[in-house]
Coordinates of C-alpha atoms (C1' of nucleotides) in Angstrom, one line a residue:
Chain A
M813 CA 68.7 6.6 -103.7
S814 CA 70.7 3.7 -102.5
K815 CA 73.5 2.6 -104.9
K816 CA 74.4 -0.6 -102.8
V817 CA 74.4 -3.6 -105.1
R818 CA 71.6 -6.0 -104.4
V819 CA 71.0 -9.0 -106.4
R820 CA 68.3 -11.7 -106.1
F821 CA 67.5 -15.2 -107.4
A822 CA 63.9 -15.7 -107.7
P823 CA 62.9 -19.2 -108.0
S824 CA 59.6 -21.0 -108.5
P825 CA 59.4 -23.8 -106.1
T826 CA 58.1 -26.1 -108.4
G827 CA 60.5 -29.1 -108.7
G828 CA 64.3 -29.7 -108.4
L829 CA 67.0 -27.0 -109.4
H830 CA 68.6 -27.8 -112.5
L831 CA 72.0 -26.6 -113.8
G832 CA 70.9 -23.2 -115.4
G833 CA 69.2 -22.5 -112.0
V834 CA 72.2 -23.1 -110.1
R835 CA 74.4 -21.1 -112.5
T836 CA 72.1 -18.1 -112.3
V837 CA 72.4 -18.4 -108.4
L838 CA 76.1 -18.5 -108.9
Y839 CA 76.5 -15.4 -111.4
N840 CA 74.2 -13.6 -109.0
Y841 CA 76.4 -14.6 -105.8
L842 CA 79.7 -13.9 -107.6
F843 CA 78.2 -10.5 -108.8
A844 CA 77.1 -9.8 -105.5
K845 CA 80.2 -10.7 -103.3
K846 CA 82.5 -9.0 -105.9
H847 CA 80.7 -5.6 -105.4
G848 CA 80.3 -6.1 -101.8
G849 CA 76.6 -6.3 -102.1
D850 CA 73.6 -8.5 -100.8
F851 CA 72.4 -11.6 -102.5
L852 CA 68.6 -12.5 -101.7
V853 CA 66.5 -15.3 -102.6
R854 CA 63.0 -14.5 -103.1
I855 CA 60.5 -17.3 -103.8
E856 CA 58.0 -16.8 -106.6
D857 CA 55.1 -18.9 -105.6
T858 CA 52.3 -16.7 -107.0
D859 CA 50.9 -19.8 -109.0
Q860 CA 49.3 -21.9 -106.2
S861 CA 48.2 -24.3 -108.5
R862 CA 51.8 -25.4 -109.1
Y863 CA 52.6 -25.8 -105.3
V864 CA 55.1 -28.7 -104.9
A865 CA 55.8 -29.8 -101.3
G866 CA 59.5 -29.7 -100.3
A867 CA 60.6 -27.8 -103.2
E868 CA 61.4 -24.8 -101.3
E869 CA 63.1 -26.6 -98.7
Y870 CA 64.9 -28.3 -101.3
I871 CA 66.2 -25.2 -103.3
F872 CA 67.7 -24.0 -99.6
D873 CA 69.3 -27.4 -99.2
T874 CA 70.9 -27.0 -102.6
L875 CA 72.2 -23.5 -101.8
K876 CA 73.7 -24.9 -98.7
W877 CA 75.3 -27.8 -100.6
C878 CA 76.8 -25.3 -102.9
G879 CA 77.9 -23.1 -100.2
L880 CA 76.0 -20.2 -102.0
E881 CA 74.3 -18.8 -99.1
P882 CA 71.9 -15.7 -99.3
D883 CA 72.2 -12.6 -97.1
E884 CA 68.3 -12.7 -97.1
S885 CA 65.6 -14.8 -97.6
V886 CA 62.8 -16.7 -96.1
Q887 CA 65.3 -18.8 -94.1
H888 CA 67.9 -16.2 -93.6
G889 CA 65.7 -13.3 -92.6
G890 CA 66.2 -9.5 -93.6
N891 CA 64.7 -6.3 -93.7
Y892 CA 62.8 -6.4 -96.8
G893 CA 60.6 -9.5 -96.1
P894 CA 58.3 -11.2 -96.7
Y895 CA 60.6 -13.0 -98.9
R896 CA 57.8 -15.4 -100.3
Q897 CA 55.5 -13.4 -102.8
S898 CA 52.5 -15.3 -101.8
E899 CA 52.7 -13.6 -98.5
R900 CA 53.0 -10.2 -100.2
K901 CA 49.9 -10.9 -102.1
E902 CA 48.0 -7.9 -100.5
S903 CA 50.8 -5.4 -101.9
Y904 CA 50.3 -6.0 -105.5
R905 CA 46.7 -5.2 -106.2
Q906 CA 47.2 -1.4 -105.4
Y907 CA 49.9 -1.1 -108.1
A908 CA 47.8 -2.7 -110.8
E909 CA 44.7 -0.5 -109.7
Q910 CA 47.2 2.3 -110.1
L911 CA 48.0 1.6 -113.6
V912 CA 44.2 1.0 -114.5
K913 CA 43.7 4.7 -112.9
D914 CA 46.5 6.1 -115.0
G915 CA 45.3 4.3 -118.2
Y916 CA 48.1 1.9 -118.6
A917 CA 46.2 -1.1 -117.7
Y918 CA 42.4 -2.4 -117.8
Y919 CA 40.0 -4.7 -116.3
A920 CA 39.4 -7.9 -118.3
F921 CA 36.3 -10.3 -117.7
D922 CA 37.0 -12.9 -120.2
T923 CA 36.6 -16.4 -119.0
P924 CA 39.0 -19.2 -119.7
E925 CA 36.5 -20.2 -122.3
D926 CA 36.4 -16.8 -124.0
L927 CA 40.1 -16.8 -124.4
E928 CA 40.2 -20.3 -125.8
K929 CA 37.6 -19.3 -128.2
M930 CA 39.4 -16.1 -129.1
R931 CA 42.6 -18.1 -129.9
H932 CA 40.7 -20.8 -131.9
D933 CA 38.6 -18.2 -134.0
F934 CA 41.4 -15.8 -134.8
K935 CA 43.9 -18.8 -135.4
T936 CA 45.3 -18.8 -139.0
D937 CA 48.0 -20.3 -141.0
N938 CA 49.7 -17.0 -140.7
N939 CA 49.1 -16.7 -137.3
P940 CA 49.1 -19.8 -135.5
S941 CA 48.9 -18.5 -131.6
P942 CA 46.9 -15.3 -131.6
Q943 CA 47.7 -12.9 -128.9
Y944 CA 45.4 -10.7 -126.5
D945 CA 46.9 -7.6 -127.9
H946 CA 45.8 -4.4 -129.4
T947 CA 44.4 -5.7 -132.6
I948 CA 41.8 -7.7 -130.7
R949 CA 41.6 -6.3 -127.2
M950 CA 38.6 -4.1 -128.6
K951 CA 36.8 -7.5 -129.5
M952 CA 37.0 -8.8 -126.0
R953 CA 35.1 -8.2 -122.7
N954 CA 37.3 -5.7 -120.7
S955 CA 37.0 -2.0 -119.2
L956 CA 38.1 -0.9 -122.7
T957 CA 34.9 -2.2 -124.8
L958 CA 32.5 -2.0 -121.9
S959 CA 30.8 1.3 -120.8
S960 CA 32.4 2.7 -117.4
D961 CA 28.9 1.9 -115.7
E962 CA 29.0 -1.7 -116.9
T963 CA 32.6 -2.2 -115.6
Q964 CA 31.6 -0.8 -112.3
K965 CA 28.8 -2.8 -112.0
L966 CA 30.6 -6.1 -112.6
L967 CA 33.3 -5.1 -110.4
A968 CA 30.8 -4.3 -107.7
A969 CA 29.2 -7.9 -108.2
G970 CA 32.3 -9.5 -107.7
T971 CA 32.9 -10.7 -111.2
R972 CA 36.0 -12.6 -111.6
H973 CA 38.4 -10.2 -113.6
V974 CA 42.1 -9.9 -114.3
I975 CA 43.9 -6.7 -114.8
R976 CA 46.0 -6.7 -118.1
I977 CA 48.8 -4.0 -119.2
K978 CA 47.6 -1.9 -122.1
M979 CA 50.6 -2.1 -124.6
P980 CA 51.1 1.1 -126.5
E981 CA 50.6 0.7 -130.2
N982 CA 53.5 2.6 -131.7
E983 CA 56.5 2.7 -129.2
T984 CA 60.0 1.2 -129.4
V985 CA 61.0 0.1 -126.1
S986 CA 64.7 -0.4 -125.4
F987 CA 67.1 -1.0 -122.6
T988 CA 70.7 -1.9 -122.4
D989 CA 71.6 -5.4 -121.3
M990 CA 74.7 -5.9 -119.6
I991 CA 75.6 -8.9 -121.8
R992 CA 73.9 -8.1 -125.0
G993 CA 73.9 -4.2 -125.3
E994 CA 71.0 -2.6 -126.7
V995 CA 68.1 -4.6 -127.1
K996 CA 64.6 -3.1 -128.9
F997 CA 61.1 -4.2 -129.0
E998 CA 58.1 -2.8 -130.9
T999 CA 55.4 -2.6 -128.5
S1000 CA 52.6 -3.3 -131.0
L1001 CA 53.9 -6.7 -131.4
V1002 CA 53.8 -7.4 -127.6
D1003 CA 50.5 -8.9 -126.1
D1004 CA 48.4 -7.4 -123.0
K1005 CA 50.2 -9.6 -120.6
V1006 CA 47.9 -10.4 -117.4
L1007 CA 49.3 -8.6 -114.3
L1008 CA 46.8 -9.6 -111.6
K1009 CA 45.1 -12.9 -111.9
A1010 CA 41.7 -13.4 -110.9
D1011 CA 42.6 -15.0 -107.5
G1012 CA 44.3 -11.6 -106.8
M1013 CA 47.9 -13.1 -107.2
P1014 CA 50.0 -10.8 -109.2
T1015 CA 51.7 -12.9 -112.3
Y1016 CA 55.3 -12.9 -112.7
H1017 CA 55.6 -9.7 -114.6
L1018 CA 53.8 -7.5 -112.0
A1019 CA 55.5 -9.2 -109.0
V1020 CA 59.0 -9.0 -110.3
V1021 CA 58.7 -5.2 -111.0
V1022 CA 57.1 -4.3 -107.8
D1023 CA 59.2 -6.7 -105.7
D1024 CA 62.5 -5.7 -107.2
H1025 CA 61.4 -2.0 -106.2
L1026 CA 60.5 -2.6 -102.7
M1027 CA 63.5 -4.8 -102.2
E1028 CA 65.8 -2.3 -103.9
I1029 CA 67.2 -4.5 -106.2
S1030 CA 70.0 -3.0 -108.1
H1031 CA 70.8 -5.5 -110.8
A1032 CA 68.3 -8.1 -112.1
F1033 CA 69.7 -11.1 -113.7
R1034 CA 67.7 -14.0 -115.3
G1035 CA 67.9 -16.6 -117.8
E1036 CA 67.4 -15.7 -121.4
E1037 CA 64.1 -17.2 -121.9
W1038 CA 62.8 -14.0 -120.2
L1039 CA 64.0 -11.5 -122.9
P1040 CA 60.8 -11.6 -125.0
S1041 CA 58.7 -10.3 -121.8
A1042 CA 61.4 -7.6 -120.9
P1043 CA 59.4 -4.9 -122.7
V1044 CA 56.7 -5.4 -120.3
H1045 CA 59.0 -5.1 -117.3
I1046 CA 60.5 -1.9 -118.7
L1047 CA 57.1 -0.3 -119.2
L1048 CA 56.0 -1.2 -115.8
W1049 CA 59.2 0.4 -114.4
K1050 CA 58.5 3.4 -116.3
Y1051 CA 54.7 3.6 -115.5
L1052 CA 55.3 2.6 -111.6
F1053 CA 58.7 3.7 -110.4
G1054 CA 60.4 5.4 -113.0
L1055 CA 63.0 4.2 -115.4
E1056 CA 65.8 6.0 -113.5
N1057 CA 65.2 3.6 -110.9
M1058 CA 65.1 0.6 -112.6
P1059 CA 67.7 -2.3 -112.2
Q1060 CA 70.3 -3.0 -114.6
W1061 CA 69.2 -6.1 -116.5
A1062 CA 71.3 -9.2 -117.6
H1063 CA 69.9 -12.1 -119.4
F1064 CA 72.2 -15.1 -119.3
P1065 CA 72.5 -17.5 -122.2
L1066 CA 70.6 -20.8 -121.9
I1067 CA 72.4 -23.9 -120.9
L1068 CA 71.5 -26.5 -123.7
G1069 CA 71.0 -30.2 -123.7
P1070 CA 71.6 -32.5 -126.7
N1071 CA 68.4 -31.1 -128.1
G1072 CA 67.8 -27.4 -127.0
K1073 CA 67.0 -26.1 -123.7
L1074 CA 68.2 -28.7 -121.0
S1075 CA 65.5 -30.6 -119.5
K1076 CA 65.3 -33.6 -116.8
R1077 CA 64.3 -35.7 -119.5
D1078 CA 67.6 -35.1 -121.4
G1079 CA 69.5 -36.3 -118.2
A1080 CA 67.3 -39.5 -118.0
K1081 CA 68.0 -40.0 -121.7
Y1082 CA 71.6 -39.3 -122.1
G1083 CA 73.0 -40.2 -118.8
F1084 CA 73.9 -37.5 -116.5
P1085 CA 72.3 -35.2 -114.0
V1086 CA 70.5 -32.3 -114.8
F1087 CA 69.6 -31.3 -111.1
A1088 CA 71.9 -30.2 -108.6
M1089 CA 70.8 -32.9 -105.9
N1090 CA 68.5 -35.8 -106.1
W1091 CA 65.1 -34.6 -106.5
N1092 CA 62.1 -36.9 -105.4
D1093 CA 58.7 -35.6 -107.4
P1094 CA 56.2 -36.1 -104.5
K1095 CA 53.3 -36.1 -107.0
T1096 CA 54.8 -38.7 -109.5
G1097 CA 57.2 -40.4 -107.0
E1098 CA 59.9 -40.0 -109.6
L1099 CA 63.4 -39.9 -108.6
T1100 CA 65.6 -37.6 -110.6
E1101 CA 69.3 -37.9 -109.8
G1102 CA 71.5 -35.0 -108.9
F1103 CA 75.0 -33.9 -109.1
K1104 CA 75.6 -34.3 -105.7
E1105 CA 74.5 -38.0 -105.3
K1106 CA 76.4 -38.8 -108.5
G1107 CA 79.7 -37.9 -106.9
F1108 CA 80.5 -34.4 -107.6
L1109 CA 82.3 -32.2 -105.3
P1110 CA 80.4 -28.9 -104.8
E1111 CA 83.5 -27.0 -105.8
A1112 CA 83.7 -28.8 -109.0
F1113 CA 80.1 -28.2 -109.9
L1114 CA 80.4 -24.6 -109.2
N1115 CA 83.6 -24.6 -111.1
L1116 CA 82.3 -26.2 -114.1
L1117 CA 78.9 -24.0 -114.2
A1118 CA 81.1 -21.0 -113.9
L1119 CA 82.9 -21.7 -117.0
L1120 CA 79.8 -22.5 -119.1
G1121 CA 79.3 -19.3 -120.2
W1122 CA 81.9 -17.3 -118.6
N1123 CA 85.6 -17.0 -118.8
D1124 CA 88.4 -14.8 -117.4
G1125 CA 90.1 -14.1 -120.5
G1126 CA 92.9 -16.4 -119.9
E1127 CA 93.7 -20.0 -120.0
Q1128 CA 92.7 -20.7 -116.4
E1129 CA 90.1 -23.4 -116.1
I1130 CA 90.0 -24.5 -112.2
F1131 CA 88.9 -21.7 -110.2
S1132 CA 88.3 -21.5 -106.6
M1133 CA 85.4 -19.7 -105.2
E1134 CA 87.8 -16.9 -104.1
E1135 CA 89.0 -16.6 -107.3
L1136 CA 85.9 -16.5 -109.0
I1137 CA 84.7 -13.8 -107.0
E1138 CA 87.6 -11.9 -107.6
K1139 CA 87.7 -12.4 -111.3
F1140 CA 84.1 -12.5 -112.5
S1141 CA 82.7 -9.9 -114.5
M1142 CA 79.3 -9.7 -116.3
E1143 CA 81.0 -8.1 -119.4
R1144 CA 82.8 -11.5 -119.8
V1145 CA 79.7 -13.4 -119.7
H1146 CA 78.9 -15.1 -123.4
S1147 CA 75.8 -14.0 -125.1
A1148 CA 75.3 -17.5 -126.8
G1149 CA 74.1 -20.6 -125.3
A1150 CA 76.3 -23.3 -124.2
K1151 CA 75.8 -27.0 -124.6
F1152 CA 76.3 -28.9 -121.7
D1153 CA 79.2 -31.4 -121.9
Y1154 CA 79.0 -34.2 -119.3
E1155 CA 82.5 -35.7 -120.1
K1156 CA 83.9 -32.2 -119.4
A1157 CA 82.2 -31.8 -116.3
K1158 CA 83.7 -35.1 -115.1
W1159 CA 87.0 -33.6 -116.1
F1160 CA 86.3 -30.8 -113.6
N1161 CA 85.4 -33.2 -110.9
H1162 CA 88.5 -35.1 -111.2
E1163 CA 90.6 -32.2 -111.1
W1164 CA 89.0 -31.2 -107.9
I1165 CA 89.4 -34.7 -106.3
K1166 CA 92.9 -34.5 -107.1
K1167 CA 93.4 -30.9 -105.8
S1168 CA 91.5 -31.7 -102.6
G1169 CA 93.2 -32.5 -99.6
V1170 CA 92.5 -35.8 -97.7
G1171 CA 90.5 -34.0 -95.1
S1172 CA 88.0 -32.7 -97.2
L1173 CA 87.5 -35.8 -99.0
E1174 CA 87.4 -38.4 -95.7
S1175 CA 84.1 -38.0 -94.3
G1176 CA 82.5 -38.2 -97.9
V1177 CA 84.6 -41.3 -98.9
K1178 CA 83.8 -42.9 -95.4
T1179 CA 80.1 -42.6 -95.9
L1180 CA 80.3 -44.1 -99.2
L1181 CA 82.2 -47.0 -98.1
S1182 CA 79.9 -47.7 -95.4
Q1183 CA 76.9 -47.2 -97.6
N1184 CA 78.7 -50.2 -99.9
G1185 CA 79.3 -52.3 -96.8
V1186 CA 82.7 -51.4 -95.9
T1187 CA 83.5 -50.5 -92.6
V1188 CA 86.3 -48.3 -91.8
S1189 CA 87.9 -48.6 -88.1
D1190 CA 91.4 -46.9 -88.9
D1191 CA 90.7 -43.3 -90.0
V1192 CA 94.7 -43.1 -90.2
L1193 CA 94.6 -46.0 -92.8
L1194 CA 91.8 -44.4 -94.5
E1195 CA 93.8 -41.1 -94.9
K1196 CA 96.6 -43.0 -96.5
V1197 CA 94.3 -44.7 -98.9
I1198 CA 92.5 -41.6 -100.0
E1199 CA 95.9 -40.0 -100.6
L1200 CA 97.2 -43.1 -102.5
V1201 CA 93.9 -43.5 -104.8
K1202 CA 92.4 -40.0 -105.4
D1203 CA 94.1 -39.6 -108.5
R1204 CA 92.2 -42.4 -110.3
C1205 CA 88.9 -41.2 -108.9
T1206 CA 86.8 -39.0 -111.4
L1207 CA 83.5 -39.2 -109.1
L1208 CA 83.2 -39.9 -105.6
P1209 CA 81.8 -43.4 -105.9
D1210 CA 85.2 -44.4 -107.7
F1211 CA 86.7 -44.3 -104.2
V1212 CA 84.7 -47.7 -103.4
Q1213 CA 86.2 -49.7 -106.1
H1214 CA 89.6 -48.4 -105.6
S1215 CA 89.9 -48.5 -101.9
S1216 CA 87.4 -51.0 -100.4
F1217 CA 90.0 -53.9 -100.5
F1218 CA 92.1 -52.1 -98.0
F1219 CA 89.5 -52.5 -95.6
K1220 CA 87.6 -55.5 -96.5
V1221 CA 89.0 -59.1 -97.8
P1222 CA 88.0 -59.3 -101.5
E1223 CA 84.9 -61.5 -101.9
T1224 CA 85.9 -62.9 -105.1
L1225 CA 89.3 -63.3 -106.9
D1226 CA 89.5 -62.8 -110.6
V1227 CA 91.2 -66.3 -111.2
D1228 CA 90.6 -66.3 -114.8
A1229 CA 93.3 -63.3 -115.1
V1230 CA 95.8 -65.5 -113.6
K1231 CA 95.1 -69.1 -114.4
P1232 CA 96.2 -69.1 -118.2
K1233 CA 99.8 -68.4 -117.1
W1234 CA 99.8 -70.0 -113.8
N1235 CA 102.3 -72.7 -113.1
E1236 CA 104.3 -74.5 -110.4
D1237 CA 107.2 -72.2 -110.6
K1238 CA 105.3 -69.2 -110.0
K1239 CA 103.5 -70.7 -107.1
N1240 CA 106.9 -71.6 -105.6
F1241 CA 107.8 -68.0 -106.0
F1242 CA 105.0 -67.0 -103.9
V1243 CA 105.5 -69.6 -101.1
V1244 CA 109.0 -68.2 -100.8
Y1245 CA 108.3 -64.7 -101.2
T1246 CA 105.6 -65.4 -98.2
E1247 CA 108.5 -66.7 -96.0
K1248 CA 110.6 -63.8 -96.7
L1249 CA 108.0 -61.4 -95.9
Q1250 CA 107.1 -63.0 -92.6
T1251 CA 110.8 -62.4 -91.6
A1252 CA 110.9 -58.9 -93.5
T1253 CA 111.9 -56.2 -90.9
E1254 CA 111.4 -53.1 -93.1
W1255 CA 107.8 -53.0 -94.2
N1256 CA 107.4 -50.2 -97.1
A1257 CA 106.5 -50.5 -100.6
I1258 CA 110.2 -50.0 -101.9
E1259 CA 111.5 -52.7 -99.7
L1260 CA 108.6 -55.0 -100.6
E1261 CA 109.2 -54.4 -104.5
N1262 CA 113.2 -54.7 -103.9
S1263 CA 112.7 -58.2 -102.5
F1264 CA 110.2 -59.2 -104.8
K1265 CA 112.3 -58.4 -107.9
E1266 CA 115.3 -59.9 -106.3
L1267 CA 113.5 -63.1 -105.8
A1268 CA 112.1 -63.0 -109.1
T1269 CA 115.4 -62.6 -110.6
E1270 CA 116.6 -65.7 -108.5
K1271 CA 113.9 -67.7 -109.6
N1272 CA 114.5 -66.7 -113.3
I1273 CA 111.0 -65.4 -113.7
K1274 CA 110.2 -61.7 -115.0
P1275 CA 109.0 -59.6 -112.2
G1276 CA 106.0 -58.3 -114.5
E1277 CA 104.6 -61.7 -114.7
L1278 CA 104.2 -62.0 -110.9
Q1279 CA 102.9 -58.5 -110.5
L1280 CA 99.4 -59.2 -112.0
P1281 CA 99.1 -62.2 -109.9
F1282 CA 100.1 -60.4 -106.7
R1283 CA 97.6 -57.8 -107.5
I1284 CA 94.7 -60.4 -107.8
M1285 CA 95.9 -62.0 -104.5
L1286 CA 95.8 -58.7 -102.8
V1287 CA 92.9 -56.8 -104.4
G1288 CA 90.7 -59.5 -106.2
G1289 CA 90.9 -57.9 -109.5
K1290 CA 92.6 -55.7 -112.0
F1291 CA 92.6 -52.3 -110.0
G1292 CA 93.8 -50.1 -107.6
P1293 CA 97.1 -48.3 -106.9
P1294 CA 100.5 -49.8 -107.4
V1295 CA 100.5 -53.3 -105.7
F1296 CA 103.4 -52.9 -103.4
N1297 CA 101.8 -49.6 -102.0
I1298 CA 98.8 -51.8 -101.4
A1299 CA 101.0 -54.4 -99.5
E1300 CA 102.6 -51.7 -97.4
L1301 CA 99.0 -50.3 -96.4
L1302 CA 97.7 -53.7 -96.0
G1303 CA 100.5 -54.6 -93.3
K1304 CA 102.6 -57.7 -92.8
E1305 CA 99.8 -60.0 -91.5
E1306 CA 97.3 -59.1 -93.8
T1307 CA 99.4 -59.5 -96.9
V1308 CA 100.6 -63.0 -96.0
I1309 CA 97.1 -64.1 -95.2
R1310 CA 95.8 -63.1 -98.7
I1311 CA 98.8 -64.5 -100.4
K1312 CA 98.2 -67.9 -98.7
N1313 CA 94.4 -68.1 -99.5
A1314 CA 94.8 -67.0 -102.8
L1315 CA 97.2 -69.8 -103.4
L1316 CA 94.8 -72.2 -102.4
A1317 CA 92.3 -70.8 -104.9
F1318 CA 94.7 -70.7 -108.0
Chain B
rG1066 C1' 53.5 -17.9 -138.6
rG1067 C1' 55.2 -13.4 -135.5
rC1068 C1' 59.0 -11.3 -132.0
rC1069 C1' 63.7 -11.6 -129.5
rC1070 C1' 68.5 -13.6 -129.0
rG1071 C1' 72.5 -16.1 -131.0
rU1072 C1' 76.6 -18.6 -135.0
rU1073 C1' 85.2 -19.7 -133.9
rC1074 C1' 87.5 -27.1 -134.0
rG1075 C1' 82.4 -32.6 -132.1
rU1076 C1' 81.8 -29.9 -127.1
rC1077 C1' 83.4 -25.3 -123.6
rU1078 C1' 86.1 -21.2 -125.3
rA1079 C1' 90.6 -17.1 -126.3
rA1080 C1' 91.7 -13.5 -130.3
rG1081 C1' 87.5 -6.3 -128.9
rG1082 C1' 91.0 -4.8 -137.8
rG1083 C1' 97.1 -7.0 -139.1
rU1084 C1' 98.3 -14.1 -134.8
rU1085 C1' 101.2 -20.1 -138.7
rA1086 C1' 93.3 -18.4 -135.5
rG1087 C1' 95.5 -19.9 -129.1
rG1088 C1' 94.0 -23.5 -125.0
rA1089 C1' 90.7 -27.1 -122.5
rC1090 C1' 87.5 -31.7 -122.7
rA1091 C1' 87.0 -35.6 -125.9
rC1092 C1' 89.5 -38.5 -129.7
rC1093 C1' 94.1 -40.7 -131.7
rA1094 C1' 99.7 -42.1 -131.6
rC1095 C1' 104.0 -42.4 -128.7
rC1096 C1' 106.7 -42.3 -123.8
rC1097 C1' 106.1 -43.7 -118.5
rU1098 C1' 103.7 -47.9 -116.4
rU1099 C1' 103.7 -55.2 -118.1
rU1100 C1' 96.4 -53.5 -113.4
rC1101 C1' 93.8 -49.1 -114.4
rA1102 C1' 94.9 -44.3 -114.0
rC1103 C1' 98.1 -39.8 -113.3
rG1104 C1' 101.9 -37.5 -115.8
rG1105 C1' 104.7 -36.2 -120.3
rU1106 C1' 105.2 -35.2 -126.0
rG1107 C1' 102.8 -35.1 -130.6
rG1108 C1' 98.3 -35.3 -133.8
rU1109 C1' 93.5 -34.9 -136.1
rG1110 C1' 90.1 -30.7 -136.1
rA1111 C1' 86.9 -24.4 -136.5
rU1112 C1' 86.0 -18.6 -138.0
rA1113 C1' 77.9 -20.9 -141.5
rC1114 C1' 77.2 -18.6 -146.5
rG1115 C1' 77.3 -14.0 -149.6
rA1116 C1' 78.0 -9.0 -150.2
rG1117 C1' 79.9 -4.2 -148.4
rU1118 C1' 83.3 -0.8 -145.5
rU1119 C1' 88.7 -1.1 -145.1
rC1120 C1' 95.5 -1.2 -147.7
rG1121 C1' 94.1 -5.2 -144.4
rA1122 C1' 88.0 -8.6 -141.6
rA1123 C1' 86.8 -14.1 -137.2
rU1124 C1' 86.6 -9.1 -135.4
rC1125 C1' 82.5 -3.5 -138.2
rU1126 C1' 77.6 -3.1 -141.6
rC1127 C1' 73.7 -5.6 -144.3
rG1128 C1' 71.6 -10.0 -146.4
rU1129 C1' 70.8 -15.1 -146.3
rA1130 C1' 70.9 -19.7 -144.0
rC1131 C1' 71.0 -22.6 -139.7
rG1132 C1' 70.1 -23.0 -134.3
rG1133 C1' 67.7 -21.5 -129.8
rG1134 C1' 63.9 -19.1 -126.9
rC1135 C1' 59.2 -16.7 -126.4
rU1136 C1' 54.5 -16.7 -128.2
rA1137 C1' 49.4 -19.1 -120.5
rC1138 C1' 45.3 -16.0 -115.3
rC1139 C1' 53.7 -20.9 -115.5
rA1140 C1' 57.7 -19.0 -113.9

RNA sequence: GGCCCGUUCGUCUAAGGGUUAGGACACCACCCUUUCACGGUGGUGAUACGAGUUCGAAUCUCGUACGGGCUACCA
């Protein structure tokens, strides 16, 4: 048997991809790349009633933005297709039938109403949600309670039915989770999960086992919410393909919101994104904001996700993708859930913006500026501006505030910030300063500052009291990089014009 | 209710029997800067509780409490 590392991300295309989903992709990807293996994406679309237009496309767009490209998928091809479970429909039934034949599963003819009635009838205070398990399966309509003749007749008549796994009554199923160690379950406490639905589609339980086998998956990673159904999957592996061929499992801790499992509602309520990219629900028309549109760099997004549940044991927090691949190990993934901290997420982004080269920021900033009505005609200037202001930008849109005025005359001047302390002396200072500027031969921040301070001393005014007015003149408000740097990049002509115009307004 | 997983500063975490329990985010103070940041220095702040094992426990065991997940012909 091939020992090649092969891992998969198996999303259900029902909506936007949230934080936890992307982290699952990331850990899969890191593990695969670290071990020279394959990372594939398999679309789990066996529930046709939950089909959402565009969701599959969205998933791949998200992976592309993150730079987590699969080796095999619907879009990338591969030798283990189809990579969409709905297209593999025909392959599942035989396995379910085989299980029935071997006595590990059975046909069940109960209608949805029957099931509802069962849940109602058996509901007690001590058992608020009765399960279809060994204690009640003999009270239902299935091939265990029906004679074989009756069963055959029903099947021949095309009666709607499902196939359920017959959980053993007194077995302990255990497996070793790469993160949690040994996990045990008593089979008598697990219900008879449906394996094959009435429409002929497999449930997740059957599909995940069959496809992991067919696709030769070596390690199966998923979120902790799957842990309770693990015994079903272990048993299916045992019955169908042999425990010795089963992939190694790891269940990732959940990413929690302020109130437990993170939901997109939390994002709306607490003001931070939950999805990787904007998701526009075609059914409700509701738009859910994504990290991308909020102004996160993919490198930062991945970095913060990687650290949410994993660390390399040292004190490093900023990791490039290459470093993550090199240092990642499943053993160092935490077993406890992690509460998402948006403040820290922003810190990661800020660090990445500071760390990023001007070149990698340029097109994004340019787009953002143009979206805000600022046209950049001088790319060289833009590059200088980005270099100058990036340290004060936490999210990409911050660039708009900190750099628009380099390309566009401020629409309004914060006159109120100046007026209270404005006087004729100061006005006179700027009139003279303007004259000096016009004859200046050296145009750079240091020279500008020197002559500014010289003149201030001459006029007996504290330079500090003149800097804020100067800033308002050039920028319009109390923000932006050091004022003399601004003047330098603005150039002589523009600087002089802005001072003169402002003098009229003050 | 049952089952499963978990529990170190507010948050993310380090410390795999012996440390003044370390770092980061956030917060506070000071410095730098008379825009705001960046940066620098310092500070507040945690082993849920109770037993046990041990010379010695945040670390191992058990119990309790608390938190989370699952409990669909959804994934």
